[in-house]
Amino acid sequence: MACSRDPSEIKLIAVSKTKPAEAVREAYEAGQRAFGENYAQELTHKASALADLADIEWHYIGHLQSNKAKHVAHAAHVVHTLDTPTVARELGKRAGSEGYGNAQRQLPVLVEVNVGAEPQKHGVSPGELEFLLDAVDRQPALKLRGLMTMPPPDLESARHAFMALVSLQTRHGGRNRLPDLSMGMSHDLEIAIACGATMVRVGSAIFGSR
């Protein structure tokens, strides 16, 4: 699918969950810098094992629970999956203890939205989004960067989910407040990019099937 997007506007996040640190190092040596992890313990382990890669960028893309916030705040450079005020407060507290909390250094976060109200998925409902955005804004150690969603598997439903996220971005401050949209994976990234994604999360197309 062709679309008039500047490639520099889109960050490719290589989803490395369940893959060994050696596979991440190989992708890094090929030029990839941003990597996505779903599990706090695995993120912490890989960040430690690959600490010699100074400009590697760790994105936490799994469901975030309060009891994992300490580990994520320590290892992640970006968090994509804030979905409750409680987790926002805990992550803000833990990020503050890691030295975040001033205009020069804040932990970038995105809010996960369950745009389709799918009961099996995490994410804040569209109707409660503003309340959560305000909760993030009240945390001095956190920097609100945008929105994230997990779409349905079929492509037409995914397109509707992506466009719904774009509409929420517009409704809640636009790109000035929410510059990033994390949406799109291996099977639907072209649609996501055409809809306006600034971050795509690609695993199997880079590392192969799990």
CSV table of C-alpha atoms in Angstrom, one decimal:
chain,number,residue,atom,x,y,z
A,1,MET,CA,0.0,0.0,0.0
A,2,ALA,CA,1.4,3.4,-1.0
A,3,CYS,CA,0.8,6.5,1.1
A,4,SER,CA,2.4,9.9,1.1
A,5,ARG,CA,4.3,9.6,4.4
A,6,ASP,CA,7.9,10.6,5.2
A,7,PRO,CA,9.6,7.4,6.5
A,8,SER,CA,11.4,9.5,9.1
A,9,GLU,CA,7.9,10.2,10.7
A,10,ILE,CA,7.5,6.5,11.6
A,11,LYS,CA,9.5,4.6,14.3
A,12,LEU,CA,9.9,0.9,13.8
A,13,ILE,CA,9.8,-1.0,17.1
A,14,ALA,CA,11.2,-4.5,16.8
A,15,VAL,CA,9.1,-6.6,19.1
A,16,SER,CA,11.7,-8.9,20.7
A,17,LYS,CA,9.6,-10.6,23.4
A,18,THR,CA,10.6,-14.3,23.9
A,19,LYS,CA,13.7,-13.8,21.7
A,20,PRO,CA,17.1,-14.1,23.2
A,21,ALA,CA,19.3,-11.1,23.9
A,22,GLU,CA,21.7,-12.4,21.1
A,23,ALA,CA,18.9,-11.9,18.6
A,24,VAL,CA,18.4,-8.4,19.8
A,25,ARG,CA,22.1,-7.7,19.5
A,26,GLU,CA,22.1,-9.1,15.9
A,27,ALA,CA,19.2,-6.8,15.0
A,28,TYR,CA,21.0,-3.9,16.6
A,29,GLU,CA,24.2,-4.6,14.6
A,30,ALA,CA,22.0,-4.5,11.5
A,31,GLY,CA,20.9,-0.9,12.4
A,32,GLN,CA,17.8,-1.4,14.5
A,33,ARG,CA,17.6,0.7,17.7
A,34,ALA,CA,14.1,0.5,19.2
A,35,PHE,CA,12.9,-2.8,20.7
A,36,GLY,CA,9.6,-3.7,22.3
A,37,GLU,CA,9.2,-6.0,25.3
A,38,ASN,CA,5.9,-7.3,26.8
A,39,TYR,CA,7.1,-8.7,30.2
A,40,ALA,CA,8.8,-6.6,32.9
A,41,GLN,CA,11.2,-9.4,34.0
A,42,GLU,CA,12.3,-10.1,30.4
A,43,LEU,CA,12.8,-6.4,29.8
A,44,THR,CA,15.0,-6.0,32.9
A,45,HIS,CA,17.1,-9.0,31.9
A,46,LYS,CA,17.7,-7.9,28.4
A,47,ALA,CA,18.4,-4.3,29.3
A,48,SER,CA,21.0,-5.5,31.7
A,49,ALA,CA,22.5,-8.1,29.3
A,50,LEU,CA,22.7,-5.4,26.5
A,51,ALA,CA,23.7,-2.5,28.6
A,52,ASP,CA,26.9,-2.0,26.5
A,53,LEU,CA,24.7,-0.9,23.6
A,54,ALA,CA,24.5,2.8,24.6
A,55,ASP,CA,21.8,4.0,22.2
A,56,ILE,CA,19.5,1.1,22.3
A,57,GLU,CA,15.9,2.1,23.1
A,58,TRP,CA,13.5,-0.1,25.1
A,59,HIS,CA,9.8,0.2,24.7
A,60,TYR,CA,7.5,-1.5,27.1
A,61,ILE,CA,4.4,-2.7,25.2
A,62,GLY,CA,2.9,-5.3,27.5
A,63,HIS,CA,0.1,-4.8,30.0
A,64,LEU,CA,1.5,-2.8,32.9
A,65,GLN,CA,0.5,-3.6,36.5
A,66,SER,CA,1.3,-1.5,39.5
A,67,ASN,CA,3.6,-4.2,41.0
A,68,LYS,CA,5.8,-4.1,37.9
A,69,ALA,CA,6.1,-0.4,37.6
A,70,LYS,CA,9.4,-0.3,39.5
A,71,HIS,CA,11.1,-2.6,37.0
A,72,VAL,CA,9.6,-0.9,34.0
A,73,ALA,CA,10.6,2.6,35.2
A,74,HIS,CA,14.1,1.4,35.7
A,75,ALA,CA,14.6,-0.2,32.3
A,76,ALA,CA,12.2,1.3,29.8
A,77,HIS,CA,12.8,4.4,27.7
A,78,VAL,CA,9.1,4.6,26.6
A,79,VAL,CA,6.0,3.0,28.0
A,80,HIS,CA,3.0,2.4,25.6
A,81,THR,CA,0.4,0.8,27.9
A,82,LEU,CA,-0.8,3.1,30.7
A,83,ASP,CA,-4.5,2.3,31.2
A,84,THR,CA,-5.5,3.4,34.7
A,85,PRO,CA,-4.8,6.4,37.0
A,86,THR,CA,-3.6,4.0,39.6
A,87,VAL,CA,-0.8,2.7,37.3
A,88,ALA,CA,0.0,6.2,36.2
A,89,ARG,CA,0.5,7.3,39.8
A,90,GLU,CA,2.7,4.2,40.6
A,91,LEU,CA,4.8,4.6,37.5
A,92,GLY,CA,5.2,8.3,38.2
A,93,LYS,CA,6.4,7.6,41.7
A,94,ARG,CA,8.8,4.9,40.5
A,95,ALA,CA,10.1,7.0,37.6
A,96,GLY,CA,10.7,9.8,40.1
A,97,SER,CA,12.9,7.5,42.1
A,98,GLU,CA,14.9,6.8,39.0
A,99,GLY,CA,15.7,10.4,38.5
A,100,TYR,CA,12.9,11.5,36.2
A,101,GLY,CA,10.8,14.5,37.1
A,102,ASN,CA,12.1,17.7,35.6
A,103,ALA,CA,11.6,19.5,32.3
A,104,GLN,CA,14.8,18.0,30.9
A,105,ARG,CA,14.1,14.4,31.9
A,106,GLN,CA,10.7,12.7,31.9
A,107,LEU,CA,9.7,9.2,31.1
A,108,PRO,CA,7.6,9.2,27.9
A,109,VAL,CA,4.3,7.4,28.1
A,110,LEU,CA,1.4,6.5,25.9
A,111,VAL,CA,-2.1,5.7,27.0
A,112,GLU,CA,-3.6,2.5,25.7
A,113,VAL,CA,-7.2,2.9,24.5
A,114,ASN,CA,-9.6,0.0,24.0
A,115,VAL,CA,-11.3,1.7,21.1
A,116,GLY,CA,-13.6,-1.3,20.3
A,117,ALA,CA,-14.6,-2.0,23.9
A,118,GLU,CA,-13.4,-5.6,23.5
A,119,PRO,CA,-13.7,-7.3,26.8
A,120,GLN,CA,-10.6,-9.5,26.4
A,121,LYS,CA,-8.3,-6.5,25.8
A,122,HIS,CA,-6.8,-4.0,28.1
A,123,GLY,CA,-7.0,-0.2,27.7
A,124,VAL,CA,-9.0,2.7,28.9
A,125,SER,CA,-12.4,3.3,27.3
A,126,PRO,CA,-12.7,6.3,25.0
A,127,GLY,CA,-15.2,7.9,27.4
A,128,GLU,CA,-12.7,7.8,30.3
A,129,LEU,CA,-9.7,8.8,28.3
A,130,GLU,CA,-9.6,12.5,29.3
A,131,PHE,CA,-9.6,11.6,32.9
A,132,LEU,CA,-6.6,9.4,32.5
A,133,LEU,CA,-4.7,11.9,30.3
A,134,ASP,CA,-5.2,14.4,33.1
A,135,ALA,CA,-3.9,11.9,35.6
A,136,VAL,CA,-0.7,11.4,33.6
A,137,ASP,CA,-0.3,15.2,33.2
A,138,ARG,CA,-0.3,15.4,37.0
A,139,GLN,CA,2.8,13.2,37.3
A,140,PRO,CA,6.0,15.4,37.0
A,141,ALA,CA,8.1,12.3,36.2
A,142,LEU,CA,6.0,11.3,33.2
A,143,LYS,CA,5.7,12.9,29.8
A,144,LEU,CA,2.5,12.3,27.9
A,145,ARG,CA,3.4,11.3,24.3
A,146,GLY,CA,0.4,9.9,22.7
A,147,LEU,CA,-2.1,7.0,22.3
A,148,MET,CA,-1.8,3.3,21.6
A,149,THR,CA,-4.3,0.6,20.6
A,150,MET,CA,-4.5,-3.1,19.9
A,151,PRO,CA,-6.8,-3.6,16.9
A,152,PRO,CA,-9.0,-6.6,16.0
A,153,PRO,CA,-7.2,-9.1,13.7
A,154,ASP,CA,-9.2,-8.6,10.5
A,155,LEU,CA,-7.9,-5.7,8.4
A,156,GLU,CA,-11.1,-3.8,7.9
A,157,SER,CA,-11.9,-3.7,11.6
A,158,ALA,CA,-8.3,-2.8,12.2
A,159,ARG,CA,-8.7,0.2,9.9
A,160,HIS,CA,-11.7,1.4,11.8
A,161,ALA,CA,-9.8,1.0,15.1
A,162,PHE,CA,-6.9,3.1,13.8
A,163,MET,CA,-9.2,5.8,12.5
A,164,ALA,CA,-11.0,5.9,15.8
A,165,LEU,CA,-7.6,6.4,17.6
A,166,VAL,CA,-6.8,9.3,15.2
A,167,SER,CA,-10.2,10.8,16.0
A,168,LEU,CA,-9.4,10.5,19.8
A,169,GLN,CA,-6.1,12.2,19.2
A,170,THR,CA,-7.8,15.1,17.5
A,171,ARG,CA,-10.5,15.4,20.1
A,172,HIS,CA,-8.0,15.4,23.0
A,173,GLY,CA,-5.5,18.1,22.0
A,174,GLY,CA,-4.3,16.9,18.6
A,175,ARG,CA,-0.6,16.4,17.8
A,176,ASN,CA,0.5,19.2,20.1
A,177,ARG,CA,-0.6,17.2,23.2
A,178,LEU,CA,-0.5,13.7,21.7
A,179,PRO,CA,2.1,13.6,19.0
A,180,ASP,CA,2.5,9.8,18.8
A,181,LEU,CA,0.2,7.1,17.7
A,182,SER,CA,1.4,3.5,18.4
A,183,MET,CA,-0.6,1.3,16.2
A,184,GLY,CA,0.1,-1.4,13.6
A,185,MET,CA,1.9,-4.7,13.7
A,186,SER,CA,3.3,-7.1,11.1
A,187,HIS,CA,0.0,-7.9,9.4
A,188,ASP,CA,-1.6,-4.5,9.4
A,189,LEU,CA,1.3,-2.0,9.5
A,190,GLU,CA,0.6,-0.6,6.1
A,191,ILE,CA,-2.9,0.3,7.0
A,192,ALA,CA,-1.8,1.8,10.3
A,193,ILE,CA,0.8,3.9,8.5
A,194,ALA,CA,-1.7,5.1,6.0
A,195,CYS,CA,-4.0,6.1,8.9
A,196,GLY,CA,-1.3,8.1,10.7
A,197,ALA,CA,0.8,5.8,12.9
A,198,THR,CA,4.0,7.2,14.2
A,199,MET,CA,5.1,4.0,15.8
A,200,VAL,CA,4.6,0.4,14.5
A,201,ARG,CA,5.3,-2.7,16.5
A,202,VAL,CA,6.7,-5.4,14.3
A,203,GLY,CA,7.8,-8.8,15.6
A,204,SER,CA,7.4,-11.8,13.4
A,205,ALA,CA,8.3,-9.9,10.2
A,206,ILE,CA,11.7,-9.2,11.8
A,207,PHE,CA,12.5,-12.1,14.1
A,208,GLY,CA,10.3,-14.8,12.6
A,209,SER,CA,7.5,-16.7,14.2
A,210,ARG,CA,7.6,-17.5,17.9
